Coordinates of C-alpha atoms in Angstrom, one line a residue:
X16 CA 31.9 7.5 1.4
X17 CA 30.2 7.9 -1.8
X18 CA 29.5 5.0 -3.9
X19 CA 26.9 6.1 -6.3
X20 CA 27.3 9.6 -8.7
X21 CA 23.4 9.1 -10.6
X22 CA 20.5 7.0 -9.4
X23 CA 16.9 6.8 -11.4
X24 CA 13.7 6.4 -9.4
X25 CA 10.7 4.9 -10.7
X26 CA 6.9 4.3 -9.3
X27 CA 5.4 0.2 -10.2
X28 CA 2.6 -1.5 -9.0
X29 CA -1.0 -0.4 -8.1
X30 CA -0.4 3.8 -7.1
X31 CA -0.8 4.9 -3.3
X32 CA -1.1 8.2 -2.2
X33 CA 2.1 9.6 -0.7
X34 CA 4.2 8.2 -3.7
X35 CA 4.5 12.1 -5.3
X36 CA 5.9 12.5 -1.7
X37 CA 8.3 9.9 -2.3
X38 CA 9.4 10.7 -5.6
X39 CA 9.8 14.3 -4.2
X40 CA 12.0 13.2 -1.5
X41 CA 14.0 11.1 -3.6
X42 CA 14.8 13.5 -6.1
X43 CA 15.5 16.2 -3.4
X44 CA 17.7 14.4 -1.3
X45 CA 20.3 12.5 -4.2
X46 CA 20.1 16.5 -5.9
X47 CA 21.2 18.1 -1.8
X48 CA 23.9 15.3 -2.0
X49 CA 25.2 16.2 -5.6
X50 CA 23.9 13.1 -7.5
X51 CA 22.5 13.4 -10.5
X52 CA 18.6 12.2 -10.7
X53 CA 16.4 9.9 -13.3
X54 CA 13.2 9.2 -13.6
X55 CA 11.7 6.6 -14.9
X56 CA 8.3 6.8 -16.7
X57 CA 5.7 3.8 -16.4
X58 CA 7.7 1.6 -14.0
X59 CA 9.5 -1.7 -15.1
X60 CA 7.8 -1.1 -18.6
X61 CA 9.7 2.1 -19.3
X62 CA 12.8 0.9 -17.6
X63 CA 12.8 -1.7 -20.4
X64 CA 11.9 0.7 -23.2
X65 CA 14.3 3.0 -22.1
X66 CA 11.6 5.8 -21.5
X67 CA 13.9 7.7 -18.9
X68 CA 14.3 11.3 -18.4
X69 CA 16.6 14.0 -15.7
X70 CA 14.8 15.4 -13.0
X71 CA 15.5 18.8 -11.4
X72 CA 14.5 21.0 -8.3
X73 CA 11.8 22.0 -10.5
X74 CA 10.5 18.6 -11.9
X75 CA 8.9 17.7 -8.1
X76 CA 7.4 20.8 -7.2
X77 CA 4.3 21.0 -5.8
X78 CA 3.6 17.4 -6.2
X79 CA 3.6 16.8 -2.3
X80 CA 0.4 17.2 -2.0
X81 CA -1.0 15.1 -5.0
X82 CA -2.4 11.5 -5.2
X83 CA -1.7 9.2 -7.7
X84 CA 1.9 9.5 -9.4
X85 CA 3.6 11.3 -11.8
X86 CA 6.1 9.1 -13.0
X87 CA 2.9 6.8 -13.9
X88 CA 2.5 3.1 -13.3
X89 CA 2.1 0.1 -15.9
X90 CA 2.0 -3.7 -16.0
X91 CA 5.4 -5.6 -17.0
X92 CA 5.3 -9.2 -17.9
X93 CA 8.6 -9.1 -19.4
X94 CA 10.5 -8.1 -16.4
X95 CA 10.1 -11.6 -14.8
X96 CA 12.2 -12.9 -17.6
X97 CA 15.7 -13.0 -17.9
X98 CA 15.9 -11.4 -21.0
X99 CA 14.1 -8.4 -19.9
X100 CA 15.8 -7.9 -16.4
X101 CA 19.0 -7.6 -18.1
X102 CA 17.8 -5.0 -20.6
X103 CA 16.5 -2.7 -17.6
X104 CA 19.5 -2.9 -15.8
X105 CA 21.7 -2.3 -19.4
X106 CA 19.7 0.5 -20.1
X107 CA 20.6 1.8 -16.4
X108 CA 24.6 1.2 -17.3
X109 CA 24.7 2.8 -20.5
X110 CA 23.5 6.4 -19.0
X111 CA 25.8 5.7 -16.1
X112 CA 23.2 5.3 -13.4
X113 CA 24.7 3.2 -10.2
X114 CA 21.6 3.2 -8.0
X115 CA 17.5 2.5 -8.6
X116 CA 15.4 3.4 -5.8
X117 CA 11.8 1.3 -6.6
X118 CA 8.4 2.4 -4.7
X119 CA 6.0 -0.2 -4.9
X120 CA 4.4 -3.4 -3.0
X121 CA 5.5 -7.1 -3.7
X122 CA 5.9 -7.0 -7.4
X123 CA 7.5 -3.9 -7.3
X124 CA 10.3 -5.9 -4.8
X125 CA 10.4 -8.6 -6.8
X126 CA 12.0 -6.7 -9.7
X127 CA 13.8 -4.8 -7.7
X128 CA 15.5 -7.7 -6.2
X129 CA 16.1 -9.3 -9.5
X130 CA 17.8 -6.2 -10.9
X131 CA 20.2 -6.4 -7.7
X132 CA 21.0 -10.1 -9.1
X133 CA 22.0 -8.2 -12.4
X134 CA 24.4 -5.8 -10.2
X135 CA 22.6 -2.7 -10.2
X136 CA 22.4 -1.2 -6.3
X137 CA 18.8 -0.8 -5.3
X138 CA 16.6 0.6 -2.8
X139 CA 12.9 -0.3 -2.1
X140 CA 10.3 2.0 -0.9
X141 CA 6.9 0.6 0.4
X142 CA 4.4 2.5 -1.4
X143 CA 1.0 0.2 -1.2
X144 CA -2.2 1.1 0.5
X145 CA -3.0 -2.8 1.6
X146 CA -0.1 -2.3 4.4
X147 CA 1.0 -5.6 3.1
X148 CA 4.9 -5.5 3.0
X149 CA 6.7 -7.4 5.9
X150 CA 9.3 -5.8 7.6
X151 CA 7.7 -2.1 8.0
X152 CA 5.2 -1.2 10.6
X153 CA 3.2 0.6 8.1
X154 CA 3.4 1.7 4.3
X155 CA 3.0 4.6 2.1
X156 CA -0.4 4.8 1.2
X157 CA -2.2 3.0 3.9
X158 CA -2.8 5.8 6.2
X159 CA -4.7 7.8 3.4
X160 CA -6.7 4.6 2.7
X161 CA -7.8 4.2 5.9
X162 CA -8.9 7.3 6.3
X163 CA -10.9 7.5 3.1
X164 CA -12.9 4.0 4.2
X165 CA -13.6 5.3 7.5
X166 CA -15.0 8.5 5.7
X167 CA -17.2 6.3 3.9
X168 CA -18.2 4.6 6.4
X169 CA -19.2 7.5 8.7
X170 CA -21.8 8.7 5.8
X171 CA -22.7 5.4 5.7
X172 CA -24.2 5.1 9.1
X173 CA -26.3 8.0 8.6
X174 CA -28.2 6.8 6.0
X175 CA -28.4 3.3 7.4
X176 CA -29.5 4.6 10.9
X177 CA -32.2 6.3 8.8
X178 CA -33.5 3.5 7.2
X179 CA -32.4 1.1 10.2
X180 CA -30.5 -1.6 7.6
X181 CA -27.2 -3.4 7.7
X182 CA -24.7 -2.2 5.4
X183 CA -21.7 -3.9 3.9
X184 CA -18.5 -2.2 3.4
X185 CA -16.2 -3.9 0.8
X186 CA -12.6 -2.9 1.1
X187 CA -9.1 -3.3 -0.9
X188 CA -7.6 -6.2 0.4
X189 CA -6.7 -9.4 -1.4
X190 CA -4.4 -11.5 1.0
X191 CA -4.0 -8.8 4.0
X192 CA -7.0 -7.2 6.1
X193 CA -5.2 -4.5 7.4
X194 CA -7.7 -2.5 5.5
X195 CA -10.5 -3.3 6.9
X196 CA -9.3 -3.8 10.1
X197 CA -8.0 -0.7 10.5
X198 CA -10.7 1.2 9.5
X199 CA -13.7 -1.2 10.8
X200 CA -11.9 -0.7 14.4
X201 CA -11.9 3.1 13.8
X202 CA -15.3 3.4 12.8
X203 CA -16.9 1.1 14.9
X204 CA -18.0 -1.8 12.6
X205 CA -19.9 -4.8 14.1
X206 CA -18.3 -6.9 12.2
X207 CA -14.7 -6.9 10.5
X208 CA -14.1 -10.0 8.0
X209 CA -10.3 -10.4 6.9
X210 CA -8.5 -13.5 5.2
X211 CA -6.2 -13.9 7.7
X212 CA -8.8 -15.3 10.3
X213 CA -11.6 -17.7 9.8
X214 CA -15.0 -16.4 10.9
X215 CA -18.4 -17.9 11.3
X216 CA -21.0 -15.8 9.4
X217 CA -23.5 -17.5 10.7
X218 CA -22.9 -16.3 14.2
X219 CA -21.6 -12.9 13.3
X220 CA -25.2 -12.5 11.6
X221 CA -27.1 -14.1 14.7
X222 CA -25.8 -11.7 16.4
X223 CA -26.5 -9.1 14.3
X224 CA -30.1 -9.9 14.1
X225 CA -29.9 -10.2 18.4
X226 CA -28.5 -6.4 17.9
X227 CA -31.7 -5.6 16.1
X228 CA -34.0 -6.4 18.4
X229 CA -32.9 -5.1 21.0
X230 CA -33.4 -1.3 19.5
X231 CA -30.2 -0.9 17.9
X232 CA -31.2 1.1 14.1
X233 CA -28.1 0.1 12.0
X234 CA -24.9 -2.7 12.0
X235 CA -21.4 -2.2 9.7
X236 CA -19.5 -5.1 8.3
X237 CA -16.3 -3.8 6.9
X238 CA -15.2 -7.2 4.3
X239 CA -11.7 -7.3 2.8
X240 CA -12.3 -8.4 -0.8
X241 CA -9.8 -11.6 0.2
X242 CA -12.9 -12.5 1.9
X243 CA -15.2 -12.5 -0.9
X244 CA -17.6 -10.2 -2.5
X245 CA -20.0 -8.0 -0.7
X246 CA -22.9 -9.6 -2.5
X247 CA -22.0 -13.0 -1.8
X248 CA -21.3 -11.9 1.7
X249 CA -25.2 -10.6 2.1
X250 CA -26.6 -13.6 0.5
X251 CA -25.5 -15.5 3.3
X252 CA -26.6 -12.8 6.0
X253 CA -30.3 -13.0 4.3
X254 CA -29.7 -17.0 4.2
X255 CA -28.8 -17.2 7.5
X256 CA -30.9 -15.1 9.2
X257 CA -33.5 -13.1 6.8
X258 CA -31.1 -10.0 7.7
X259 CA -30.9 -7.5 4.0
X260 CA -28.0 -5.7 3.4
X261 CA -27.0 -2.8 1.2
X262 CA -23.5 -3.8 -0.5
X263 CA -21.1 -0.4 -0.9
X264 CA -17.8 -1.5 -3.1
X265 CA -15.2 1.1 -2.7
X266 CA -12.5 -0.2 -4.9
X267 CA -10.2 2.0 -6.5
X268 CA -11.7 5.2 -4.8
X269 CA -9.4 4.0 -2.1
X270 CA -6.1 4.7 -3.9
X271 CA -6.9 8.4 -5.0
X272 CA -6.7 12.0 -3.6
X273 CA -4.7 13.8 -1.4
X274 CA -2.2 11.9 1.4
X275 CA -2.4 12.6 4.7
X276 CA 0.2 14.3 6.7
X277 CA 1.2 10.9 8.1
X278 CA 1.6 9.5 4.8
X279 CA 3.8 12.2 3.3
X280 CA 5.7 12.6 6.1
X281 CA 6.6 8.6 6.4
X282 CA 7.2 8.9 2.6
X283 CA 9.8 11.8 2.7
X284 CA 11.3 10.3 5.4
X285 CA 12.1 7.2 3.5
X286 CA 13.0 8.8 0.3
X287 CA 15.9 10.7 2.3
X288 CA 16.7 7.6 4.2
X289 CA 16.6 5.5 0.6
X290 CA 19.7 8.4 -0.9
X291 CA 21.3 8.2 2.3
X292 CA 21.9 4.1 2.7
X293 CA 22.8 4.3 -1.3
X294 CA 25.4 6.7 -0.5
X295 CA 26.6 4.3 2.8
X296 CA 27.0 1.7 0.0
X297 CA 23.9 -0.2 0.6
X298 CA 22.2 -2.2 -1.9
X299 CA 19.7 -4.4 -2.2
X300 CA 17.7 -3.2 1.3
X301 CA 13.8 -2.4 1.5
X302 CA 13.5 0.5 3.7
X303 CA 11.1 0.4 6.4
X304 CA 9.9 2.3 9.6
X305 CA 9.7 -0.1 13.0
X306 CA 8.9 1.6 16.3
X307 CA 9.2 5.2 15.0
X308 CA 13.0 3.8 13.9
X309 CA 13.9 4.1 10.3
X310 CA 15.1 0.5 9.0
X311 CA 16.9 -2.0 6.1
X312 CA 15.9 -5.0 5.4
X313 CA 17.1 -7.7 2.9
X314 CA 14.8 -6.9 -0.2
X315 CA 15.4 -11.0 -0.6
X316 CA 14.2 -11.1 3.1
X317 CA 11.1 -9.6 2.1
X318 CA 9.9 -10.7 -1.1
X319 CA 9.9 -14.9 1.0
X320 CA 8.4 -13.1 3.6
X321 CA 4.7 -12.8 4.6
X322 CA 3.1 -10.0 7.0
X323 CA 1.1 -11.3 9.8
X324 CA -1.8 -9.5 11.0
X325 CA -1.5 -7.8 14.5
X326 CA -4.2 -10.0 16.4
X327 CA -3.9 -7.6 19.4
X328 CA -5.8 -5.2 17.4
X329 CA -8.1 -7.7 15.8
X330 CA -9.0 -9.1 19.3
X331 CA -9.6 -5.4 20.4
X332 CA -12.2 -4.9 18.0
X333 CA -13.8 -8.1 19.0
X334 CA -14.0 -7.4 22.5
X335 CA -15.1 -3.5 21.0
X336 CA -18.2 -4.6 18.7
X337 CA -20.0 -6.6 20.9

């Protein structure tokens, strides 16, 4: 039974690759169902200002493909006030939009949940490259990022086999590793240093300096910034054991160009699947992939929810880099 006639969607939050993807599927799907279809420029700061606009067939084409987003992104203090969360969701009601759909990490839940509170029927999509949402084996984004550190680490290694040197790989990552474990288990690293698990530096550069002398021309650490800086990270290496380092900061690099297939294929999925449970009359769900199996979950569920790392993986690539 159908139970909304319009929904808006909007992009918040740092941008991942596969969010275009999203948007597209979004747009695509509520337009094959007969909705009609919003888009909201700038996140919860154009919500607020009212900075909306219809979308067509024609407004996502040949965006699949791009990084970044079109809708834009931009920061919102006001939307964690009262005042403000009932002039987004007013400015919803007065162009008779029933449904949001809101792709984005934590934040981006967090208002999304907050305009469910004000009675507007919501859907959350997890677009974040830090794979840092609960409840979703994996997020929109992440796969791209991944892939782009463990590029960079590949050309890395050449140059640091040349010179035989360590080299220090800082990645995106503030309170979940997945980053860098991900990618330091794909490429090999020595060493993968993530804020979920203490570590003993010492030690990890002991046996870094053991690797050395016994013939081997190069090492990897892959650091999650949650850890700390790069630099400070190579201080203590030299401290420790007289073992320089060369400090490579990816940072935002991580968030740009072109998603993988993986990513804009879990992205479309979840757009459709986002109309879909709108249409069944749910509200207030983040939509998530478990297993292979499309999923709901509580969007209040998520938000007092935190993701635990997968420690089977991290103890693989112990038991790898030795």
């Amino acid at each position: 039974m159908m139970t909304v006639k319009s929904i808006a969607v909007l992009t918040s939050g740092g941008d991942s690759q596969g969010m275009n993807a999203a948007v597209r599927a979004v747009v695509r799907s509520a337009l094959f169902y007969g909705l009609e279809v919003y888009a909201v420029q700038r996140g919860y700061y154009g919500l607020i200002n009212d900075d909306i606009r219809k979308m067509d067939l024609r407004s996502v084409g040949d965006i699949i493909q791009r990084g970044g987003t079109i809708l834009q992104t931009a920061r919102c203090p006001e939307m964690k006030t009262l005042e403000g969360q009932q002039k987004a969701a007013e400015n919803l009601r007065k162009r008779g939009i029933d449904g949001l759909v809101v792709i984005g990490g934590d934040g981006s839940y967090q208002g999304a949940y907050k305009l469910t509170q004000q009675g507007i029927k919501t859907m959350g999509l997890p677009g974040t490259i830090d794979n840092d949402i609960p409840f979703t084996d994996v997020t929109i984004g992440f796969d791209t990022a991944v892939s782009i550190v463990v590029d960079a680490i590949n050309k890395l290694r050449d140059t640091m086999s040349s010179h035989e040197r360590s080299s220090i790989v800082e990645v995106m990552g503030r309170h979940c590793g997945d980053i860098a474990l991900y990618a330091g288990l794909a490429s090999g690293a020595e060493a993968i240093l993530v804020p979920e698990v203490k570590f003993d530096l010492q030690k990890v550069s002991c046996r870094m300096k053991e690797n050395f002398m016994n013939g081997k021309k190069h090492s990897i650490i892959v650091v999650a910034e949650g850890v700390g800086k790069g630099e400070n990270i190579a201080k203590e290496l030299h401290d420790c054991c007289g073992i320089d380092s060369r400090v490579t900061v990816l940072g935002h690099i991580q968030r740009g160009g072109t998603p993988t297939h993986n990513d804009r294929i879990l992205a479309s999925r979840l757009g459709d699947f986002a109309i879909r449970k709108l249409l069944e009359g749910e509200s207030g769900k983040g939509c998530g992939i478990i297993k292979g199996e499309l999923v709901t979950t509580d969007i209040e569920k998520i938000v007092n929810s935190k993701k635990q790392i997968n420690m089977d993986m991290y103890q693989l690539a112990l038991r790898l880099s030795q």
